[in-house]
PDB file of C-alpha atoms in Angstrom:
ATOM      1  CA  UNK A   1      71.382  79.809  48.444  1.00 61.00           C
ATOM      2  CA  UNK A   2      69.910  76.949  46.438  1.00 68.00           C
ATOM      3  CA  UNK A   3      68.776  77.627  42.919  1.00 82.00           C
ATOM      4  CA  UNK A   4      65.028  77.879  42.180  1.00 82.00           C
ATOM      5  CA  UNK A   5      65.201  74.528  40.408  1.00 79.00           C
ATOM      6  CA  UNK A   6      66.689  72.801  43.478  1.00 79.00           C
ATOM      7  CA  UNK A   7      64.074  74.445  45.689  1.00 77.00           C
ATOM      8  CA  UNK A   8      61.344  73.189  43.370  1.00 78.00           C
ATOM      9  CA  UNK A   9      62.618  69.612  43.577  1.00 74.00           C
ATOM     10  CA  UNK A  10      62.928  69.917  47.364  1.00 75.00           C
ATOM     11  CA  UNK A  11      59.262  70.865  47.405  1.00 77.00           C
ATOM     12  CA  UNK A  12      58.395  67.811  45.281  1.00 79.00           C
ATOM     13  CA  UNK A  13      60.371  65.598  47.659  1.00 80.00           C
ATOM     14  CA  UNK A  14      58.516  66.954  50.679  1.00 82.00           C
ATOM     15  CA  UNK A  15      55.167  66.353  48.950  1.00 83.00           C
ATOM     16  CA  UNK A  16      56.091  62.773  48.076  1.00 89.00           C
ATOM     17  CA  UNK A  17      57.369  62.059  51.585  1.00 83.00           C
ATOM     18  CA  UNK A  18      54.195  63.507  53.083  1.00 87.00           C
ATOM     19  CA  UNK A  19      52.044  61.419  50.728  1.00 89.00           C
ATOM     20  CA  UNK A  20      53.887  58.177  51.496  1.00 91.00           C
ATOM     21  CA  UNK A  21      53.881  58.778  55.272  1.00 92.00           C
ATOM     22  CA  UNK A  22      50.145  59.493  55.241  1.00 92.00           C
ATOM     23  CA  UNK A  23      49.515  56.437  53.082  1.00 93.00           C
ATOM     24  CA  UNK A  24      51.342  54.176  55.548  1.00 95.00           C
ATOM     25  CA  UNK A  25      49.446  55.640  58.506  1.00 94.00           C
ATOM     26  CA  UNK A  26      46.118  55.063  56.759  1.00 95.00           C
ATOM     27  CA  UNK A  27      47.027  51.492  55.820  1.00 95.00           C
ATOM     28  CA  UNK A  28      47.859  50.728  59.447  1.00 96.00           C
ATOM     29  CA  UNK A  29      44.641  52.386  60.641  1.00 95.00           C
ATOM     30  CA  UNK A  30      42.605  50.445  58.071  1.00 95.00           C
ATOM     31  CA  UNK A  31      44.120  47.187  59.283  1.00 96.00           C
ATOM     32  CA  UNK A  32      43.219  48.091  62.856  1.00 97.00           C
ATOM     33  CA  UNK A  33      39.651  48.891  61.748  1.00 97.00           C
ATOM     34  CA  UNK A  34      39.455  45.546  59.955  1.00 97.00           C
ATOM     35  CA  UNK A  35      40.688  43.715  63.040  1.00 97.00           C
ATOM     36  CA  UNK A  36      38.188  45.376  65.386  1.00 97.00           C
ATOM     37  CA  UNK A  37      35.322  44.832  62.933  1.00 97.00           C
ATOM     38  CA  UNK A  38      36.248  41.173  62.549  1.00 96.00           C
ATOM     39  CA  UNK A  39      36.260  40.713  66.326  1.00 97.00           C
ATOM     40  CA  UNK A  40      32.865  42.408  66.481  1.00 97.00           C
ATOM     41  CA  UNK A  41      31.422  39.946  63.973  1.00 97.00           C
ATOM     42  CA  UNK A  42      32.812  37.022  65.979  1.00 97.00           C
ATOM     43  CA  UNK A  43      31.316  38.574  69.114  1.00 96.00           C
ATOM     44  CA  UNK A  44      27.892  38.731  67.463  1.00 96.00           C
ATOM     45  CA  UNK A  45      28.034  35.093  66.382  1.00 95.00           C
ATOM     46  CA  UNK A  46      29.173  34.008  69.837  1.00 95.00           C
ATOM     47  CA  UNK A  47      26.439  35.868  71.727  1.00 94.00           C
ATOM     48  CA  UNK A  48      23.535  34.820  69.493  1.00 92.00           C
ATOM     49  CA  UNK A  49      24.534  31.163  69.964  1.00 89.00           C
ATOM     50  CA  UNK A  50      24.252  31.372  73.761  1.00 88.00           C
ATOM     51  CA  UNK A  51      21.451  29.492  75.458  1.00 81.00           C
ATOM     52  CA  UNK A  52      18.428  31.708  76.026  1.00 80.00           C
ATOM     53  CA  UNK A  53      14.677  31.441  76.434  1.00 80.00           C
ATOM     54  CA  UNK A  54      14.221  34.724  74.550  1.00 85.00           C
ATOM     55  CA  UNK A  55      16.117  34.810  71.249  1.00 86.00           C
ATOM     56  CA  UNK A  56      14.819  38.293  70.439  1.00 88.00           C
ATOM     57  CA  UNK A  57      16.255  39.750  73.648  1.00 92.00           C
ATOM     58  CA  UNK A  58      19.512  37.884  73.008  1.00 92.00           C
ATOM     59  CA  UNK A  59      19.801  39.407  69.528  1.00 93.00           C
ATOM     60  CA  UNK A  60      19.141  42.876  70.967  1.00 94.00           C
ATOM     61  CA  UNK A  61      21.859  42.313  73.563  1.00 95.00           C
ATOM     62  CA  UNK A  62      24.303  41.140  70.880  1.00 95.00           C
ATOM     63  CA  UNK A  63      23.612  44.234  68.751  1.00 96.00           C
ATOM     64  CA  UNK A  64      24.125  46.530  71.740  1.00 96.00           C
ATOM     65  CA  UNK A  65      27.468  44.892  72.602  1.00 96.00           C
ATOM     66  CA  UNK A  66      28.569  45.154  68.967  1.00 96.00           C
ATOM     67  CA  UNK A  67      27.761  48.861  68.751  1.00 96.00           C
ATOM     68  CA  UNK A  68      29.775  49.458  71.909  1.00 96.00           C
ATOM     69  CA  UNK A  69      32.714  47.647  70.326  1.00 96.00           C
ATOM     70  CA  UNK A  70      32.364  49.597  67.082  1.00 96.00           C
ATOM     71  CA  UNK A  71      32.723  52.865  68.981  1.00 96.00           C
ATOM     72  CA  UNK A  72      36.443  52.068  68.875  1.00 96.00           C
ATOM     73  CA  UNK A  73      36.316  52.209  65.079  1.00 96.00           C
ATOM     74  CA  UNK A  74      34.367  55.451  65.112  1.00 96.00           C
ATOM     75  CA  UNK A  75      36.975  56.992  67.405  1.00 95.00           C
ATOM     76  CA  UNK A  76      39.692  55.872  65.018  1.00 95.00           C
ATOM     77  CA  UNK A  77      37.871  57.474  62.092  1.00 96.00           C
ATOM     78  CA  UNK A  78      37.558  60.668  64.110  1.00 94.00           C
ATOM     79  CA  UNK A  79      41.337  60.638  64.527  1.00 93.00           C
ATOM     80  CA  UNK A  80      41.798  60.099  60.783  1.00 93.00           C
ATOM     81  CA  UNK A  81      39.614  63.074  59.852  1.00 92.00           C
ATOM     82  CA  UNK A  82      42.503  65.520  59.466  1.00 91.00           C
ATOM     83  CA  UNK A  83      44.352  63.013  57.279  1.00 92.00           C
ATOM     84  CA  UNK A  84      41.449  62.868  54.803  1.00 92.00           C
ATOM     85  CA  UNK A  85      40.472  66.503  54.425  1.00 90.00           C
ATOM     86  CA  UNK A  86      39.577  67.844  50.998  1.00 87.00           C
ATOM     87  CA  UNK A  87      40.861  65.867  48.047  1.00 89.00           C
ATOM     88  CA  UNK A  88      43.126  63.766  50.275  1.00 91.00           C
ATOM     89  CA  UNK A  89      40.278  61.302  50.768  1.00 93.00           C
ATOM     90  CA  UNK A  90      40.036  60.598  47.041  1.00 93.00           C
ATOM     91  CA  UNK A  91      43.810  60.190  46.805  1.00 92.00           C
ATOM     92  CA  UNK A  92      43.762  57.665  49.659  1.00 93.00           C
ATOM     93  CA  UNK A  93      40.379  55.984  49.195  1.00 93.00           C
ATOM     94  CA  UNK A  94      42.004  52.664  48.291  1.00 93.00           C
ATOM     95  CA  UNK A  95      43.733  52.596  51.668  1.00 94.00           C
ATOM     96  CA  UNK A  96      40.537  53.459  53.582  1.00 95.00           C
ATOM     97  CA  UNK A  97      38.098  51.280  51.623  1.00 96.00           C
ATOM     98  CA  UNK A  98      38.939  47.736  52.917  1.00 95.00           C
ATOM     99  CA  UNK A  99      38.544  48.657  56.582  1.00 96.00           C
ATOM    100  CA  UNK A 100      35.441  50.720  55.879  1.00 97.00           C
ATOM    101  CA  UNK A 101      33.749  47.808  54.093  1.00 97.00           C
ATOM    102  CA  UNK A 102      34.550  45.526  57.031  1.00 97.00           C
ATOM    103  CA  UNK A 103      33.132  48.120  59.440  1.00 97.00           C
ATOM    104  CA  UNK A 104      29.920  48.372  57.392  1.00 97.00           C
ATOM    105  CA  UNK A 105      29.631  44.580  57.372  1.00 97.00           C
ATOM    106  CA  UNK A 106      29.870  44.412  61.172  1.00 97.00           C
ATOM    107  CA  UNK A 107      27.533  47.377  61.639  1.00 97.00           C
ATOM    108  CA  UNK A 108      24.940  45.974  59.218  1.00 97.00           C
ATOM    109  CA  UNK A 109      25.055  42.554  60.914  1.00 97.00           C
ATOM    110  CA  UNK A 110      24.334  44.153  64.275  1.00 97.00           C
ATOM    111  CA  UNK A 111      21.548  46.206  62.686  1.00 97.00           C
ATOM    112  CA  UNK A 112      19.980  43.095  61.141  1.00 97.00           C
ATOM    113  CA  UNK A 113      19.982  41.240  64.453  1.00 96.00           C
ATOM    114  CA  UNK A 114      18.372  44.247  66.123  1.00 95.00           C
ATOM    115  CA  UNK A 115      15.818  45.267  63.485  1.00 94.00           C
ATOM    116  CA  UNK A 116      15.627  42.413  60.966  1.00 93.00           C
ATOM    117  CA  UNK A 117      16.261  44.647  57.961  1.00 95.00           C
ATOM    118  CA  UNK A 118      19.058  46.285  55.977  1.00 95.00           C
ATOM    119  CA  UNK A 119      20.866  49.305  57.377  1.00 97.00           C
ATOM    120  CA  UNK A 120      20.425  52.354  55.135  1.00 96.00           C
ATOM    121  CA  UNK A 121      23.106  54.542  53.607  1.00 97.00           C
ATOM    122  CA  UNK A 122      22.025  57.442  55.821  1.00 97.00           C
ATOM    123  CA  UNK A 123      22.206  55.314  58.980  1.00 97.00           C
ATOM    124  CA  UNK A 124      25.788  54.320  58.181  1.00 97.00           C
ATOM    125  CA  UNK A 125      26.647  57.962  57.523  1.00 96.00           C
ATOM    126  CA  UNK A 126      25.291  58.937  60.946  1.00 96.00           C
ATOM    127  CA  UNK A 127      27.917  56.752  62.603  1.00 96.00           C
ATOM    128  CA  UNK A 128      30.651  58.623  60.697  1.00 96.00           C
ATOM    129  CA  UNK A 129      29.785  62.115  61.941  1.00 95.00           C
ATOM    130  CA  UNK A 130      31.307  64.151  64.758  1.00 92.00           C
ATOM    131  CA  UNK A 131      29.336  65.870  67.520  1.00 89.00           C
ATOM    132  CA  UNK A 132      28.633  68.789  65.149  1.00 91.00           C
ATOM    133  CA  UNK A 133      27.185  66.521  62.486  1.00 92.00           C
ATOM    134  CA  UNK A 134      30.188  66.840  60.145  1.00 94.00           C
ATOM    135  CA  UNK A 135      31.297  63.709  58.297  1.00 95.00           C
ATOM    136  CA  UNK A 136      34.808  62.453  59.019  1.00 95.00           C
ATOM    137  CA  UNK A 137      35.084  61.699  55.288  1.00 95.00           C
ATOM    138  CA  UNK A 138      32.649  61.002  52.428  1.00 94.00           C
ATOM    139  CA  UNK A 139      30.869  57.648  52.423  1.00 96.00           C
ATOM    140  CA  UNK A 140      31.109  56.242  48.902  1.00 95.00           C
ATOM    141  CA  UNK A 141      28.150  54.245  47.579  1.00 95.00           C
ATOM    142  CA  UNK A 142      30.450  51.485  46.326  1.00 95.00           C
ATOM    143  CA  UNK A 143      31.932  50.941  49.802  1.00 96.00           C
ATOM    144  CA  UNK A 144      28.435  50.852  51.273  1.00 97.00           C
ATOM    145  CA  UNK A 145      27.180  48.233  48.809  1.00 96.00           C
ATOM    146  CA  UNK A 146      30.331  46.098  48.958  1.00 96.00           C
ATOM    147  CA  UNK A 147      30.134  46.053  52.747  1.00 96.00           C
ATOM    148  CA  UNK A 148      26.490  44.988  52.596  1.00 96.00           C
ATOM    149  CA  UNK A 149      27.348  42.294  50.076  1.00 96.00           C
ATOM    150  CA  UNK A 150      29.789  40.789  52.583  1.00 95.00           C
ATOM    151  CA  UNK A 151      26.959  40.714  55.131  1.00 96.00           C
ATOM    152  CA  UNK A 152      25.282  37.860  53.264  1.00 95.00           C
ATOM    153  CA  UNK A 153      28.122  35.503  54.187  1.00 94.00           C
ATOM    154  CA  UNK A 154      27.679  36.248  57.880  1.00 96.00           C
ATOM    155  CA  UNK A 155      23.936  35.755  57.582  1.00 96.00           C
ATOM    156  CA  UNK A 156      24.580  32.345  56.020  1.00 94.00           C
ATOM    157  CA  UNK A 157      26.744  31.355  59.010  1.00 94.00           C
ATOM    158  CA  UNK A 158      24.135  32.759  61.386  1.00 94.00           C
ATOM    159  CA  UNK A 159      21.308  30.791  59.751  1.00 91.00           C
ATOM    160  CA  UNK A 160      23.128  27.458  59.532  1.00 88.00           C
ATOM    161  CA  UNK A 161      24.687  27.695  62.999  1.00 86.00           C
ATOM    162  CA  UNK A 162      21.296  28.300  64.589  1.00 84.00           C
ATOM    163  CA  UNK A 163      19.222  25.943  62.465  1.00 81.00           C
ATOM    164  CA  UNK A 164      19.400  23.220  65.139  1.00 72.00           C
ATOM    165  CA  UNK A 165      18.112  25.540  67.852  1.00 75.00           C
ATOM    166  CA  UNK A 166      14.453  25.704  68.744  1.00 72.00           C
ATOM    167  CA  UNK A 167      12.830  27.952  66.146  1.00 75.00           C
ATOM    168  CA  UNK A 168      16.020  27.928  64.089  1.00 79.00           C
ATOM    169  CA  UNK A 169      14.364  26.496  60.981  1.00 81.00           C
ATOM    170  CA  UNK A 170      11.899  29.383  60.780  1.00 85.00           C
ATOM    171  CA  UNK A 171      14.737  31.853  61.333  1.00 88.00           C
ATOM    172  CA  UNK A 172      16.794  30.185  58.593  1.00 88.00           C
ATOM    173  CA  UNK A 173      13.884  30.579  56.185  1.00 90.00           C
ATOM    174  CA  UNK A 174      13.634  34.276  57.054  1.00 93.00           C
ATOM    175  CA  UNK A 175      17.364  34.755  56.485  1.00 94.00           C
ATOM    176  CA  UNK A 176      17.118  32.834  53.222  1.00 93.00           C
ATOM    177  CA  UNK A 177      14.396  35.147  51.919  1.00 94.00           C
ATOM    178  CA  UNK A 178      16.372  38.205  53.052  1.00 96.00           C
ATOM    179  CA  UNK A 179      19.607  37.075  51.355  1.00 96.00           C
ATOM    180  CA  UNK A 180      17.681  36.218  48.192  1.00 95.00           C
ATOM    181  CA  UNK A 181      16.220  39.728  48.168  1.00 95.00           C
ATOM    182  CA  UNK A 182      19.673  41.277  48.692  1.00 95.00           C
ATOM    183  CA  UNK A 183      21.126  39.263  45.829  1.00 95.00           C
ATOM    184  CA  UNK A 184      18.317  40.361  43.519  1.00 94.00           C
ATOM    185  CA  UNK A 185      18.648  44.034  44.452  1.00 94.00           C
ATOM    186  CA  UNK A 186      22.454  44.093  44.221  1.00 95.00           C
ATOM    187  CA  UNK A 187      22.392  42.421  40.801  1.00 94.00           C
ATOM    188  CA  UNK A 188      21.178  45.653  39.230  1.00 92.00           C
ATOM    189  CA  UNK A 189      24.263  47.469  40.531  1.00 93.00           C
ATOM    190  CA  UNK A 190      26.906  45.074  39.193  1.00 93.00           C
ATOM    191  CA  UNK A 191      27.481  46.939  35.886  1.00 93.00           C
ATOM    192  CA  UNK A 192      28.312  50.115  37.786  1.00 92.00           C
ATOM    193  CA  UNK A 193      30.376  48.956  40.774  1.00 93.00           C
ATOM    194  CA  UNK A 194      33.695  47.251  40.359  1.00 87.00           C
ATOM    195  CA  UNK A 195      34.168  44.011  42.347  1.00 92.00           C
ATOM    196  CA  UNK A 196      30.449  43.674  43.106  1.00 95.00           C
ATOM    197  CA  UNK A 197      30.035  40.906  40.529  1.00 93.00           C
ATOM    198  CA  UNK A 198      32.662  38.811  42.353  1.00 93.00           C
ATOM    199  CA  UNK A 199      30.901  39.357  45.655  1.00 95.00           C
ATOM    200  CA  UNK A 200      27.596  38.452  44.037  1.00 95.00           C
ATOM    201  CA  UNK A 201      29.073  35.063  43.161  1.00 95.00           C
ATOM    202  CA  UNK A 202      29.917  34.528  46.841  1.00 94.00           C
ATOM    203  CA  UNK A 203      26.421  35.699  47.812  1.00 95.00           C
ATOM    204  CA  UNK A 204      25.005  33.091  45.433  1.00 95.00           C
ATOM    205  CA  UNK A 205      27.051  30.373  47.145  1.00 94.00           C
ATOM    206  CA  UNK A 206      25.882  31.558  50.577  1.00 94.00           C
ATOM    207  CA  UNK A 207      22.263  31.535  49.434  1.00 94.00           C
ATOM    208  CA  UNK A 208      22.613  28.003  48.065  1.00 93.00           C
ATOM    209  CA  UNK A 209      24.039  26.777  51.385  1.00 91.00           C
ATOM    210  CA  UNK A 210      21.097  28.221  53.321  1.00 91.00           C
ATOM    211  CA  UNK A 211      18.605  26.778  50.837  1.00 90.00           C
ATOM    212  CA  UNK A 212      20.243  23.346  50.940  1.00 86.00           C
ATOM    213  CA  UNK A 213      20.188  23.231  54.751  1.00 83.00           C
ATOM    214  CA  UNK A 214      16.598  24.457  55.008  1.00 80.00           C
ATOM    215  CA  UNK A 215      15.448  22.114  52.240  1.00 80.00           C
ATOM    216  CA  UNK A 216      17.122  19.056  53.756  1.00 76.00           C
ATOM    217  CA  UNK A 217      15.451  19.615  57.112  1.00 74.00           C
ATOM    218  CA  UNK A 218      12.084  20.386  55.482  1.00 73.00           C
ATOM    219  CA  UNK A 219      12.234  17.120  53.531  1.00 73.00           C
ATOM    220  CA  UNK A 220      13.162  15.133  56.632  1.00 67.00           C
ATOM    221  CA  UNK A 221      10.412  16.817  58.582  1.00 65.00           C
ATOM    222  CA  UNK A 222       7.816  15.936  55.963  1.00 68.00           C
ATOM    223  CA  UNK A 223       8.752  12.260  56.242  1.00 65.00           C
ATOM    224  CA  UNK A 224       7.545  12.096  59.832  1.00 63.00           C
ATOM    225  CA  UNK A 225       4.255  13.290  61.219  1.00 63.00           C
ATOM    226  CA  UNK A 226       5.750  14.841  64.347  1.00 61.00           C
ATOM    227  CA  UNK A 227       4.995  17.979  66.361  1.00 65.00           C
ATOM    228  CA  UNK A 228       7.335  20.870  65.645  1.00 64.00           C
ATOM    229  CA  UNK A 229       8.850  20.799  69.148  1.00 65.00           C
ATOM    230  CA  UNK A 230       9.701  17.123  68.845  1.00 66.00           C
ATOM    231  CA  UNK A 231      11.197  17.673  65.392  1.00 64.00           C
ATOM    232  CA  UNK A 232      13.352  20.479  66.809  1.00 63.00           C
ATOM    233  CA  UNK A 233      14.646  18.074  69.463  1.00 64.00           C
ATOM    234  CA  UNK A 234      15.505  15.443  66.853  1.00 59.00           C
ATOM    235  CA  UNK A 235      17.405  17.956  64.733  1.00 60.00           C
ATOM    236  CA  UNK A 236      19.292  19.210  67.805  1.00 59.00           C
ATOM    237  CA  UNK A 237      20.228  15.667  68.869  1.00 57.00           C
ATOM    238  CA  UNK A 238      21.391  14.815  65.354  1.00 50.00           C
ATOM    239  CA  UNK A 239      23.639  17.869  65.125  1.00 52.00           C
ATOM    240  CA  UNK A 240      24.950  17.260  68.641  1.00 52.00           C
ATOM    241  CA  UNK A 241      25.763  13.609  67.899  1.00 48.00           C
ATOM    242  CA  UNK A 242      27.521  14.579  64.695  1.00 43.00           C
ATOM    243  CA  UNK A 243      29.587  17.191  66.496  1.00 44.00           C
ATOM    244  CA  UNK A 244      30.559  14.803  69.326  1.00 44.00           C
ATOM    245  CA  UNK A 245      32.603  12.725  66.872  1.00 45.00           C
ATOM    246  CA  UNK A 246      34.825  15.716  66.215  1.00 42.00           C
ATOM    247  CA  UNK A 247      33.815  16.322  62.597  1.00 43.00           C
ATOM    248  CA  UNK A 248      31.911  19.481  63.347  1.00 38.00           C
ATOM    249  CA  UNK A 249      34.694  20.858  65.511  1.00 38.00           C
ATOM    250  CA  UNK A 250      37.268  20.131  62.862  1.00 41.00           C
ATOM    251  CA  UNK A 251      35.210  21.903  60.255  1.00 40.00           C
ATOM    252  CA  UNK A 252      34.725  24.820  62.624  1.00 40.00           C
ATOM    253  CA  UNK A 253      38.454  25.177  63.136  1.00 39.00           C
ATOM    254  CA  UNK A 254      39.083  25.097  59.405  1.00 41.00           C
ATOM    255  CA  UNK A 255      36.404  27.742  58.889  1.00 41.00           C
ATOM    256  CA  UNK A 256      38.072  29.975  61.485  1.00 44.00           C
ATOM    257  CA  UNK A 257      41.401  29.603  59.692  1.00 44.00           C
ATOM    258  CA  UNK A 258      39.820  30.484  56.382  1.00 44.00           C
ATOM    259  CA  UNK A 259      38.024  33.423  57.962  1.00 42.00           C
ATOM    260  CA  UNK A 260      41.297  34.804  59.313  1.00 45.00           C
ATOM    261  CA  UNK A 261      42.586  35.011  55.755  1.00 45.00           C
ATOM    262  CA  UNK A 262      39.336  36.518  54.518  1.00 44.00           C
ATOM    263  CA  UNK A 263      39.311  39.275  57.106  1.00 40.00           C
ATOM    264  CA  UNK A 264      42.940  40.280  56.675  1.00 44.00           C
ATOM    265  CA  UNK A 265      43.076  41.621  53.108  1.00 44.00           C
ATOM    266  CA  UNK A 266      46.440  42.461  51.644  1.00 45.00           C
ATOM    267  CA  UNK A 267      46.381  46.246  51.738  1.00 42.00           C
TER     268      UNK A 267
END
């Protein structure tokens, strides 16, 4: 029979093996969540850029499709519930956090397209509950805010991509005001949440890009006394002509490559 000391070290070994195995499973699950959330964001961008006579209905359709896709993530979190019971969640939060932030970014983008406002903490929590109303794991305020901070980058892409569409300039101005409000509100949280200051710098860059695009078109529009519909057509033709020379497509491909790196964090 092994001595009590050997038995004690065997117990430590089992605990360490269990911890490492669970950590690896959660890292893999978080990567899968990140991948699905990234695809959901791409799906939203793709649908809202489709031709439609009713942009509001198109945005509603995009949000519905995104929520259907995000059910896959919610099912994955349901399967992870037993892995994160009690204090296990706090021991493994760093493995869960990257995927959760990506999920919140996708969910908040769909919510914005559907309702035109910011998804609340309670609304995100509701998507992380089982049929009995029990949370799969605690939703940390820092993950919620960091996920929302990432949303501003997607809103920048949404505004600039659609600025050449009919009514796109007005929509870009709305997005600009919304992102500016988010930046102002999040600024008060930067002393308390690690990494938020870095994301605020990216939000500032996104806001500047929206402002520059909206300002450039506003200045050009003021130079000509044209009806709004005719001005929309001129902007659309200009963007189309620019893209036909391949520059726009090349930039789009480079952006996709950069986005792949952005959405696959080193866990």
